[in-house]
PDB file of C-alpha atoms in Angstrom:
ATOM      1  CA  MET A 270     140.970  69.275  54.383  1.00 36.00           C
ATOM      2  CA  SER A 271     137.299  69.342  55.305  1.00 36.00           C
ATOM      3  CA  PRO A 272     134.893  71.078  52.905  1.00 39.00           C
ATOM      4  CA  ILE A 273     133.654  74.542  53.792  1.00 34.00           C
ATOM      5  CA  ARG A 274     130.064  74.346  54.986  1.00 38.00           C
ATOM      6  CA  PRO A 275     127.587  76.912  53.622  1.00 44.00           C
ATOM      7  CA  ALA A 276     126.479  79.549  56.093  1.00 41.00           C
ATOM      8  CA  ASN A 277     122.833  78.616  55.631  1.00 47.00           C
ATOM      9  CA  SER A 278     123.312  74.878  56.072  1.00 47.00           C
ATOM     10  CA  GLU A 279     120.781  72.833  58.047  1.00 47.00           C
ATOM     11  CA  THR A 280     123.081  72.575  61.066  1.00 48.00           C
ATOM     12  CA  ASP A 281     123.494  76.345  61.247  1.00 48.00           C
ATOM     13  CA  THR A 282     119.769  76.984  60.912  1.00 43.00           C
ATOM     14  CA  ILE A 283     118.948  74.435  63.610  1.00 47.00           C
ATOM     15  CA  ARG A 284     121.528  75.995  65.843  1.00 50.00           C
ATOM     16  CA  SER A 285     120.035  79.449  65.170  1.00 66.00           C
ATOM     17  CA  MET A 286     116.510  78.517  66.253  1.00 68.00           C
ATOM     18  CA  ARG A 287     117.803  76.554  69.222  1.00 72.00           C
ATOM     19  CA  SER A 288     120.027  79.406  70.391  1.00 76.00           C
ATOM     20  CA  ARG A 289     117.158  81.872  70.337  1.00 74.00           C
ATOM     21  CA  LEU A 290     114.973  79.638  72.445  1.00 77.00           C
ATOM     22  CA  ILE A 291     117.813  78.729  74.826  1.00 81.00           C
ATOM     23  CA  ILE A 292     118.830  82.368  75.291  1.00 81.00           C
ATOM     24  CA  SER A 293     115.244  83.333  76.080  1.00 79.00           C
ATOM     25  CA  LEU A 294     114.742  80.534  78.601  1.00 81.00           C
ATOM     26  CA  VAL A 295     118.161  81.080  80.199  1.00 84.00           C
ATOM     27  CA  SER A 296     117.417  84.793  80.570  1.00 82.00           C
ATOM     28  CA  ILE A 297     114.146  83.991  82.319  1.00 80.00           C
ATOM     29  CA  ALA A 298     115.879  81.451  84.555  1.00 82.00           C
ATOM     30  CA  ILE A 299     118.635  83.943  85.459  1.00 85.00           C
ATOM     31  CA  ILE A 300     116.128  86.634  86.390  1.00 80.00           C
ATOM     32  CA  LEU A 301     114.110  84.231  88.518  1.00 78.00           C
ATOM     33  CA  GLY A 302     117.302  82.869  90.084  1.00 81.00           C
ATOM     34  CA  LEU A 303     118.614  86.317  90.983  1.00 81.00           C
ATOM     35  CA  GLY A 304     115.268  87.282  92.482  1.00 76.00           C
ATOM     36  CA  ALA A 305     115.174  84.055  94.478  1.00 76.00           C
ATOM     37  CA  VAL A 306     118.753  84.495  95.760  1.00 80.00           C
ATOM     38  CA  ILE A 307     118.162  88.099  96.815  1.00 76.00           C
ATOM     39  CA  SER A 308     114.894  87.157  98.490  1.00 74.00           C
ATOM     40  CA  LEU A 309     116.524  84.207 100.260  1.00 77.00           C
ATOM     41  CA  VAL A 310     119.313  86.392 101.655  1.00 77.00           C
ATOM     42  CA  GLU A 311     116.844  89.009 102.824  1.00 73.00           C
ATOM     43  CA  TYR A 312     114.523  86.383 104.295  1.00 74.00           C
ATOM     44  CA  ARG A 313     117.411  85.052 106.363  1.00 75.00           C
ATOM     45  CA  ARG A 314     118.074  88.548 107.661  1.00 74.00           C
ATOM     46  CA  VAL A 315     114.379  89.009 108.353  1.00 74.00           C
ATOM     47  CA  ALA A 316     114.315  85.736 110.281  1.00 73.00           C
ATOM     48  CA  GLY A 317     117.138  87.037 112.485  1.00 73.00           C
ATOM     49  CA  LYS A 318     115.256  90.287 113.092  1.00 75.00           C
ATOM     50  CA  LEU A 319     112.150  88.298 113.935  1.00 76.00           C
ATOM     51  CA  GLU A 320     114.091  86.451 116.618  1.00 80.00           C
ATOM     52  CA  ASP A 321     115.315  89.805 117.956  1.00 80.00           C
ATOM     53  CA  ILE A 322     111.740  91.104 118.066  1.00 81.00           C
ATOM     54  CA  ALA A 323     110.607  88.013 119.971  1.00 83.00           C
ATOM     55  CA  GLY A 324     113.490  88.419 122.425  1.00 83.00           C
ATOM     56  CA  ASN A 325     112.860  92.152 122.863  1.00 86.00           C
ATOM     57  CA  THR A 326     109.159  91.573 123.449  1.00 88.00           C
ATOM     58  CA  LYS A 327     109.884  88.903 126.063  1.00 89.00           C
ATOM     59  CA  ALA A 328     112.417  91.188 127.761  1.00 89.00           C
ATOM     60  CA  ILE A 329     109.916  94.054 127.956  1.00 90.00           C
ATOM     61  CA  ASN A 330     107.225  91.758 129.343  1.00 92.00           C
ATOM     62  CA  ASP A 331     109.629  90.294 131.917  1.00 92.00           C
ATOM     63  CA  LEU A 332     110.783  93.749 132.996  1.00 91.00           C
ATOM     64  CA  ARG A 333     107.212  94.963 133.305  1.00 92.00           C
ATOM     65  CA  ALA A 334     106.345  91.882 135.340  1.00 93.00           C
ATOM     66  CA  SER A 335     109.292  92.624 137.652  1.00 93.00           C
ATOM     67  CA  ILE A 336     108.172  96.241 138.019  1.00 93.00           C
ATOM     68  CA  THR A 337     104.645  95.059 138.769  1.00 93.00           C
ATOM     69  CA  ASN A 338     105.953  92.732 141.506  1.00 94.00           C
ATOM     70  CA  LEU A 339     107.990  95.599 142.938  1.00 93.00           C
ATOM     71  CA  GLU A 340     104.980  97.906 142.934  1.00 93.00           C
ATOM     72  CA  ASN A 341     102.803  95.292 144.601  1.00 94.00           C
ATOM     73  CA  TYR A 342     105.456  94.854 147.284  1.00 93.00           C
ATOM     74  CA  ASN A 343     105.619  98.607 147.804  1.00 93.00           C
ATOM     75  CA  LEU A 344     101.833  98.889 148.032  1.00 93.00           C
ATOM     76  CA  ASN A 345     101.756  96.120 150.616  1.00 93.00           C
ATOM     77  CA  ILE A 346     104.350  98.039 152.650  1.00 92.00           C
ATOM     78  CA  LEU A 347     102.210 101.153 152.394  1.00 91.00           C
ATOM     79  CA  SER A 348      99.193  99.142 153.511  1.00 90.00           C
ATOM     80  CA  CYS A 349     101.064  97.904 156.604  1.00 90.00           C
ATOM     81  CA  VAL A 350     102.168 101.456 157.384  1.00 88.00           C
ATOM     82  CA  GLY A 351      98.628 102.723 157.041  1.00 86.00           C
ATOM     83  CA  GLU A 352      97.219 100.002 159.270  1.00 85.00           C
ATOM     84  CA  GLU A 353     100.156 100.118 161.706  1.00 84.00           C
ATOM     85  CA  SER A 354     100.128  96.326 161.602  1.00 81.00           C
ATOM     86  CA  THR A 355     102.892  93.758 161.420  1.00 81.00           C
ATOM     87  CA  GLU A 356     100.562  90.789 161.026  1.00 82.00           C
ATOM     88  CA  HIS A 357     101.004  90.440 157.248  1.00 82.00           C
ATOM     89  CA  LEU A 358     104.427  91.754 156.421  1.00 89.00           C
ATOM     90  CA  PRO A 359     105.156  91.581 152.664  1.00 91.00           C
ATOM     91  CA  VAL A 360     107.944  89.450 151.251  1.00 91.00           C
ATOM     92  CA  PHE A 361     109.846  90.240 148.066  1.00 92.00           C
ATOM     93  CA  ASP A 362     111.624  87.576 145.986  1.00 93.00           C
ATOM     94  CA  ARG A 363     114.923  89.290 145.308  1.00 92.00           C
ATOM     95  CA  ASP A 364     116.526  86.294 143.583  1.00 94.00           C
ATOM     96  CA  ALA A 365     113.747  85.981 141.021  1.00 93.00           C
ATOM     97  CA  PHE A 366     113.915  89.732 140.340  1.00 93.00           C
ATOM     98  CA  ALA A 367     117.707  89.650 139.921  1.00 93.00           C
ATOM     99  CA  SER A 368     117.554  86.568 137.672  1.00 93.00           C
ATOM    100  CA  SER A 369     115.043  88.290 135.417  1.00 92.00           C
ATOM    101  CA  ILE A 370     117.166  91.448 135.139  1.00 91.00           C
ATOM    102  CA  TYR A 371     120.392  89.567 134.399  1.00 91.00           C
ATOM    103  CA  ALA A 372     118.606  87.352 131.863  1.00 91.00           C
ATOM    104  CA  ILE A 373     117.516  90.484 130.018  1.00 89.00           C
ATOM    105  CA  ALA A 374     121.049  91.894 130.098  1.00 88.00           C
ATOM    106  CA  LYS A 375     122.496  88.583 128.879  1.00 88.00           C
ATOM    107  CA  ASP A 376     120.715  88.817 125.517  1.00 82.00           C
ATOM    108  CA  PRO A 377     122.797  91.101 123.212  1.00 78.00           C
ATOM    109  CA  ALA A 378     119.702  92.021 121.202  1.00 76.00           C
ATOM    110  CA  ASN A 379     118.258  93.869 124.223  1.00 78.00           C
ATOM    111  CA  ARG A 380     121.261  96.245 124.450  1.00 78.00           C
ATOM    112  CA  MET A 381     121.142  96.290 128.246  1.00 83.00           C
ATOM    113  CA  SER A 382     124.687  96.271 129.610  1.00 84.00           C
ATOM    114  CA  SER A 383     125.741  94.245 132.608  1.00 86.00           C
ATOM    115  CA  GLN A 384     126.586  97.558 134.304  1.00 90.00           C
ATOM    116  CA  ALA A 385     122.986  98.675 133.899  1.00 90.00           C
ATOM    117  CA  ALA A 386     121.785  95.379 135.407  1.00 91.00           C
ATOM    118  CA  ASP A 387     124.221  95.815 138.311  1.00 93.00           C
ATOM    119  CA  SER A 388     122.881  99.322 138.874  1.00 93.00           C
ATOM    120  CA  VAL A 389     119.328  97.996 139.037  1.00 93.00           C
ATOM    121  CA  ILE A 390     120.280  95.369 141.594  1.00 93.00           C
ATOM    122  CA  TYR A 391     122.290  97.939 143.605  1.00 95.00           C
ATOM    123  CA  LEU A 392     119.248 100.231 143.805  1.00 94.00           C
ATOM    124  CA  LEU A 393     117.040  97.246 144.636  1.00 94.00           C
ATOM    125  CA  ASP A 394     119.298  96.159 147.486  1.00 94.00           C
ATOM    126  CA  ALA A 395     119.315  99.706 148.871  1.00 94.00           C
ATOM    127  CA  TYR A 396     115.533  99.790 148.719  1.00 94.00           C
ATOM    128  CA  LEU A 397     115.140  96.343 150.289  1.00 94.00           C
ATOM    129  CA  ALA A 398     117.589  97.256 153.047  1.00 94.00           C
ATOM    130  CA  LEU A 399     115.341 100.136 154.037  1.00 93.00           C
ATOM    131  CA  ALA A 400     112.215  98.034 153.583  1.00 92.00           C
ATOM    132  CA  SER A 401     113.592  95.454 156.002  1.00 92.00           C
ATOM    133  CA  GLU A 402     113.191  98.067 158.765  1.00 91.00           C
ATOM    134  CA  LEU A 403     109.415  98.066 158.316  1.00 89.00           C
ATOM    135  CA  GLU A 404     108.574  95.863 161.301  1.00 89.00           C
ATOM    136  CA  SER A 405     110.842  97.759 163.716  1.00 89.00           C
ATOM    137  CA  VAL A 406     109.506 101.099 162.484  1.00 87.00           C
ATOM    138  CA  ILE A 407     105.893 100.072 163.011  1.00 85.00           C
ATOM    139  CA  VAL A 408     106.605  98.627 166.456  1.00 86.00           C
ATOM    140  CA  ALA A 409     108.691 101.594 167.671  1.00 84.00           C
ATOM    141  CA  ASP A 410     106.705 104.220 169.529  1.00 77.00           C
ATOM    142  CA  PHE A 411     109.133 107.035 168.839  1.00 79.00           C
ATOM    143  CA  VAL A 412     109.141 106.653 165.032  1.00 81.00           C
ATOM    144  CA  ASP A 413     106.393 107.979 162.786  1.00 88.00           C
ATOM    145  CA  SER A 414     105.961 105.133 160.279  1.00 86.00           C
ATOM    146  CA  ARG A 415     104.214 107.329 157.720  1.00 90.00           C
ATOM    147  CA  MET A 416     106.981 109.899 157.814  1.00 91.00           C
ATOM    148  CA  TRP A 417     109.528 107.079 157.557  1.00 91.00           C
ATOM    149  CA  TYR A 418     107.775 105.729 154.481  1.00 90.00           C
ATOM    150  CA  PHE A 419     107.452 109.023 152.603  1.00 91.00           C
ATOM    151  CA  GLU A 420     110.771 110.560 153.612  1.00 92.00           C
ATOM    152  CA  THR A 421     113.023 107.483 153.724  1.00 91.00           C
ATOM    153  CA  LEU A 422     111.593 104.501 151.839  1.00 92.00           C
ATOM    154  CA  LYS A 423     109.651 106.187 149.043  1.00 92.00           C
ATOM    155  CA  PRO A 424     112.623 108.204 147.655  1.00 94.00           C
ATOM    156  CA  SER A 425     114.629 104.975 147.381  1.00 94.00           C
ATOM    157  CA  HIS A 426     111.669 103.266 145.714  1.00 94.00           C
ATOM    158  CA  ASP A 427     111.234 106.184 143.300  1.00 93.00           C
ATOM    159  CA  ARG A 428     114.911 106.100 142.284  1.00 94.00           C
ATOM    160  CA  LEU A 429     114.673 102.385 141.573  1.00 94.00           C
ATOM    161  CA  LEU A 430     111.410 102.781 139.699  1.00 93.00           C
ATOM    162  CA  TYR A 431     112.780 105.694 137.659  1.00 93.00           C
ATOM    163  CA  TYR A 432     115.808 103.660 136.608  1.00 93.00           C
ATOM    164  CA  LEU A 433     113.642 100.673 135.701  1.00 93.00           C
ATOM    165  CA  ALA A 434     111.341 102.923 133.653  1.00 91.00           C
ATOM    166  CA  GLY A 435     114.395 104.200 131.787  1.00 91.00           C
ATOM    167  CA  GLN A 436     115.515 100.662 131.012  1.00 90.00           C
ATOM    168  CA  SER A 437     111.993  99.804 129.853  1.00 89.00           C
ATOM    169  CA  ALA A 438     112.032 102.827 127.537  1.00 90.00           C
ATOM    170  CA  GLU A 439     115.394 101.715 126.127  1.00 89.00           C
ATOM    171  CA  LEU A 440     114.020  98.239 125.470  1.00 89.00           C
ATOM    172  CA  THR A 441     111.019  99.776 123.720  1.00 89.00           C
ATOM    173  CA  ILE A 442     113.348 101.789 121.470  1.00 88.00           C
ATOM    174  CA  VAL A 443     115.282  98.625 120.669  1.00 87.00           C
ATOM    175  CA  LEU A 444     112.018  96.845 119.851  1.00 86.00           C
ATOM    176  CA  ASN A 445     110.941  99.686 117.563  1.00 88.00           C
ATOM    177  CA  ASP A 446     114.299  99.603 115.781  1.00 85.00           C
ATOM    178  CA  ALA A 447     114.040  95.842 115.323  1.00 82.00           C
ATOM    179  CA  SER A 448     110.481  96.193 114.014  1.00 83.00           C
ATOM    180  CA  SER A 449     111.555  98.864 111.524  1.00 84.00           C
ATOM    181  CA  ALA A 450     114.469  96.709 110.387  1.00 80.00           C
ATOM    182  CA  PHE A 451     112.082  93.767 110.029  1.00 78.00           C
ATOM    183  CA  ASP A 452     109.660  95.800 107.919  1.00 79.00           C
ATOM    184  CA  ASN A 453     112.452  97.082 105.685  1.00 79.00           C
ATOM    185  CA  GLY A 454     113.971  93.620 105.355  1.00 75.00           C
ATOM    186  CA  LEU A 455     110.603  92.096 104.519  1.00 74.00           C
ATOM    187  CA  TYR A 456     110.076  94.773 101.888  1.00 76.00           C
ATOM    188  CA  ARG A 457     113.523  94.104 100.405  1.00 73.00           C
ATOM    189  CA  ALA A 458     112.784  90.371 100.436  1.00 73.00           C
ATOM    190  CA  ILE A 459     109.426  90.624  98.693  1.00 78.00           C
ATOM    191  CA  VAL A 460     110.103  93.338  96.115  1.00 78.00           C
ATOM    192  CA  PRO A 461     112.912  91.543  94.187  1.00 74.00           C
ATOM    193  CA  GLU A 462     110.771  88.438  93.833  1.00 74.00           C
ATOM    194  CA  ILE A 463     107.780  90.508  92.676  1.00 80.00           C
ATOM    195  CA  ILE A 464     109.976  92.294  90.145  1.00 80.00           C
ATOM    196  CA  ALA A 465     111.477  89.002  88.986  1.00 77.00           C
ATOM    197  CA  VAL A 466     108.027  87.456  88.528  1.00 79.00           C
ATOM    198  CA  ALA A 467     106.745  90.567  86.728  1.00 82.00           C
ATOM    199  CA  VAL A 468     109.757  90.623  84.399  1.00 81.00           C
ATOM    200  CA  THR A 469     109.375  86.880  83.820  1.00 80.00           C
ATOM    201  CA  VAL A 470     105.720  87.293  82.884  1.00 83.00           C
ATOM    202  CA  LEU A 471     106.677  90.143  80.567  1.00 84.00           C
ATOM    203  CA  LEU A 472     109.431  88.048  78.994  1.00 81.00           C
ATOM    204  CA  PHE A 473     107.005  85.161  78.507  1.00 82.00           C
ATOM    205  CA  LEU A 474     104.573  87.521  76.785  1.00 84.00           C
ATOM    206  CA  VAL A 475     107.351  88.896  74.580  1.00 83.00           C
ATOM    207  CA  LEU A 476     108.570  85.364  73.859  1.00 81.00           C
ATOM    208  CA  GLY A 477     105.035  84.267  73.032  1.00 83.00           C
ATOM    209  CA  PHE A 478     104.558  87.248  70.723  1.00 85.00           C
ATOM    210  CA  PHE A 479     107.921  86.513  69.114  1.00 82.00           C
ATOM    211  CA  MET A 480     107.063  82.827  68.623  1.00 81.00           C
ATOM    212  CA  ILE A 481     103.668  83.652  67.128  1.00 83.00           C
ATOM    213  CA  ARG A 482     105.035  86.351  64.835  1.00 82.00           C
ATOM    214  CA  THR A 483     108.208  84.527  63.817  1.00 79.00           C
ATOM    215  CA  TYR A 484     107.105  80.892  63.689  1.00 79.00           C
ATOM    216  CA  ILE A 485     103.375  80.270  64.173  1.00 82.00           C
ATOM    217  CA  ASN A 486     102.029  82.821  61.665  1.00 84.00           C
ATOM    218  CA  PRO A 487     104.552  81.833  58.959  1.00 84.00           C
ATOM    219  CA  LEU A 488     103.653  78.175  59.477  1.00 84.00           C
ATOM    220  CA  TYR A 489      99.940  78.911  58.917  1.00 85.00           C
ATOM    221  CA  ARG A 490     100.727  80.980  55.822  1.00 85.00           C
ATOM    222  CA  MET A 491     103.019  78.294  54.513  1.00 84.00           C
ATOM    223  CA  LEU A 492     100.211  75.768  54.990  1.00 85.00           C
ATOM    224  CA  ASP A 493      97.687  78.033  53.209  1.00 84.00           C
ATOM    225  CA  ALA A 494     100.072  78.548  50.294  1.00 82.00           C
ATOM    226  CA  LEU A 495     100.762  74.811  50.134  1.00 82.00           C
ATOM    227  CA  ASN A 496      97.035  73.967  50.153  1.00 83.00           C
ATOM    228  CA  ALA A 497      96.429  76.514  47.400  1.00 80.00           C
ATOM    229  CA  TYR A 498      99.265  74.979  45.414  1.00 79.00           C
ATOM    230  CA  ARG A 499      97.930  71.438  45.856  1.00 78.00           C
ATOM    231  CA  SER A 500      94.228  72.117  45.281  1.00 78.00           C
ATOM    232  CA  ASN A 501      94.212  74.958  42.751  1.00 72.00           C
ATOM    233  CA  ASP A 502      97.518  74.269  41.011  1.00 67.00           C
ATOM    234  CA  LYS A 503      98.716  77.735  41.932  1.00 73.00           C
ATOM    235  CA  LYS A 504     102.322  78.719  42.249  1.00 78.00           C
ATOM    236  CA  TYR A 505     103.730  78.460  45.745  1.00 77.00           C
ATOM    237  CA  ASN A 506     104.690  82.097  46.244  1.00 78.00           C
ATOM    238  CA  TYR A 507     104.851  82.667  50.007  1.00 79.00           C
ATOM    239  CA  ARG A 508     108.074  84.383  51.063  1.00 79.00           C
ATOM    240  CA  PHE A 509     109.230  85.880  54.334  1.00 74.00           C
ATOM    241  CA  ASP A 510     112.498  87.210  55.666  1.00 72.00           C
ATOM    242  CA  GLY A 511     114.426  84.993  58.014  1.00 70.00           C
ATOM    243  CA  ASP A 512     117.692  83.201  58.540  1.00 68.00           C
ATOM    244  CA  ASP A 513     116.581  80.249  60.611  1.00 72.00           C
ATOM    245  CA  GLN A 514     115.333  76.737  59.986  1.00 76.00           C
ATOM    246  CA  LEU A 515     111.784  77.811  59.175  1.00 77.00           C
ATOM    247  CA  ALA A 516     112.969  80.164  56.452  1.00 78.00           C
ATOM    248  CA  ALA A 517     115.179  77.416  55.038  1.00 80.00           C
ATOM    249  CA  LEU A 518     112.235  75.009  55.140  1.00 81.00           C
ATOM    250  CA  ASN A 519     110.027  77.503  53.305  1.00 81.00           C
ATOM    251  CA  ASP A 520     112.699  78.003  50.643  1.00 82.00           C
ATOM    252  CA  GLY A 521     112.978  74.242  50.257  1.00 83.00           C
ATOM    253  CA  ILE A 522     109.204  73.845  49.884  1.00 83.00           C
ATOM    254  CA  SER A 523     109.169  76.667  47.360  1.00 82.00           C
ATOM    255  CA  GLU A 524     111.921  75.040  45.289  1.00 84.00           C
ATOM    256  CA  ILE A 525     110.290  71.618  45.431  1.00 85.00           C
ATOM    257  CA  ALA A 526     106.874  73.075  44.575  1.00 81.00           C
ATOM    258  CA  GLU A 527     108.300  75.020  41.646  1.00 79.00           C
ATOM    259  CA  GLU A 528     110.155  71.963  40.343  1.00 81.00           C
ATOM    260  CA  ASN A 529     107.011  69.867  40.742  1.00 83.00           C
ATOM    261  CA  ARG A 530     104.921  72.519  38.970  1.00 78.00           C
ATOM    262  CA  GLN A 531     107.360  72.636  36.099  1.00 80.00           C
ATOM    263  CA  LEU A 532     107.408  68.838  35.961  1.00 82.00           C
ATOM    264  CA  ARG A 533     103.627  68.664  35.835  1.00 77.00           C
ATOM    265  CA  SER A 534     103.607  71.318  33.142  1.00 77.00           C
ATOM    266  CA  ARG A 535     106.051  69.295  31.096  1.00 82.00           C
ATOM    267  CA  ILE A 536     103.989  66.136  31.605  1.00 80.00           C
ATOM    268  CA  ARG A 537     100.856  67.942  30.410  1.00 77.00           C
ATOM    269  CA  THR A 538     102.751  69.254  27.392  1.00 82.00           C
ATOM    270  CA  LEU A 539     104.030  65.775  26.565  1.00 80.00           C
ATOM    271  CA  ARG A 540     100.538  64.353  26.949  1.00 76.00           C
ATOM    272  CA  ARG A 541      99.122  66.984  24.569  1.00 75.00           C
ATOM    273  CA  ASP A 542     101.851  66.307  22.073  1.00 71.00           C
ATOM    274  CA  SER A 543     101.220  62.578  22.350  1.00 73.00           C
ATOM    275  CA  TYR A 544      97.472  63.002  21.843  1.00 66.00           C
ATOM    276  CA  GLY A 545      98.197  65.283  18.856  1.00 62.00           C
ATOM    277  CA  ASP A 546     100.397  62.690  17.229  1.00 58.00           C
ATOM    278  CA  LYS A 547      97.776  60.003  17.698  1.00 58.00           C
ATOM    279  CA  ASN A 548      95.073  62.182  16.161  1.00 57.00           C
ATOM    280  CA  GLU A 549      97.255  62.868  13.104  1.00 58.00           C
ATOM    281  CA  GLU A 550      97.721  59.162  12.573  1.00 56.00           C
TER     282      GLU A 550
END
């Protein structure tokens, strides 16, 4: 049967000081780790929103470029009607326009359905079908080209333009939503790390104060008491409350110092007695 070890043995005191330091450092590591994990998760979400913002911005720019091409084509038609000339008839690249619209609808982040893209192309084809009559309208003597433009072609153009403006507004709303989500995600990504760092700094300050108060200051006082004991032959009388290795060390120094003081006192007494005996002889 193994002997029962005293509660204040050296192993227990070492374990006590070690556990305090380990618990403090582990707590700091856990707080920093949690802040880093939360920030990492939020940063990944923010990165996804950033890709959505880039895609939404490109979609809006592409749609605006398509609208600009359509408007330039319409203005060229109006110019031909005004000049009553077929010398420079405008040409519109339908395939490029359709590819741009379907590319926008293909990206889920833009929230443009394939039905909406089909509607745009349907209105475009209706408009282009009327625009293809431009040359025959200008050449015909019995058709007023200006009336044809304003009463036949322009309403079709306006319907197409109105629908495209609506799609552009929807894309802008999507972009604003993605930007708001990005801002919120960035805030959620930064704040936990800031809090973790602030708490860590606070814990380091508390740990430093604890170390100074519990270990550093007692060590200096122990050293002062020991110097006073060694130089002035004073009693080592420094005491402090504690249940760790430092307190055990201080108790050990106090016991050794007291035993040494008693031993020196006995030696001095023996020396006086010895000198007294010699003088009597």
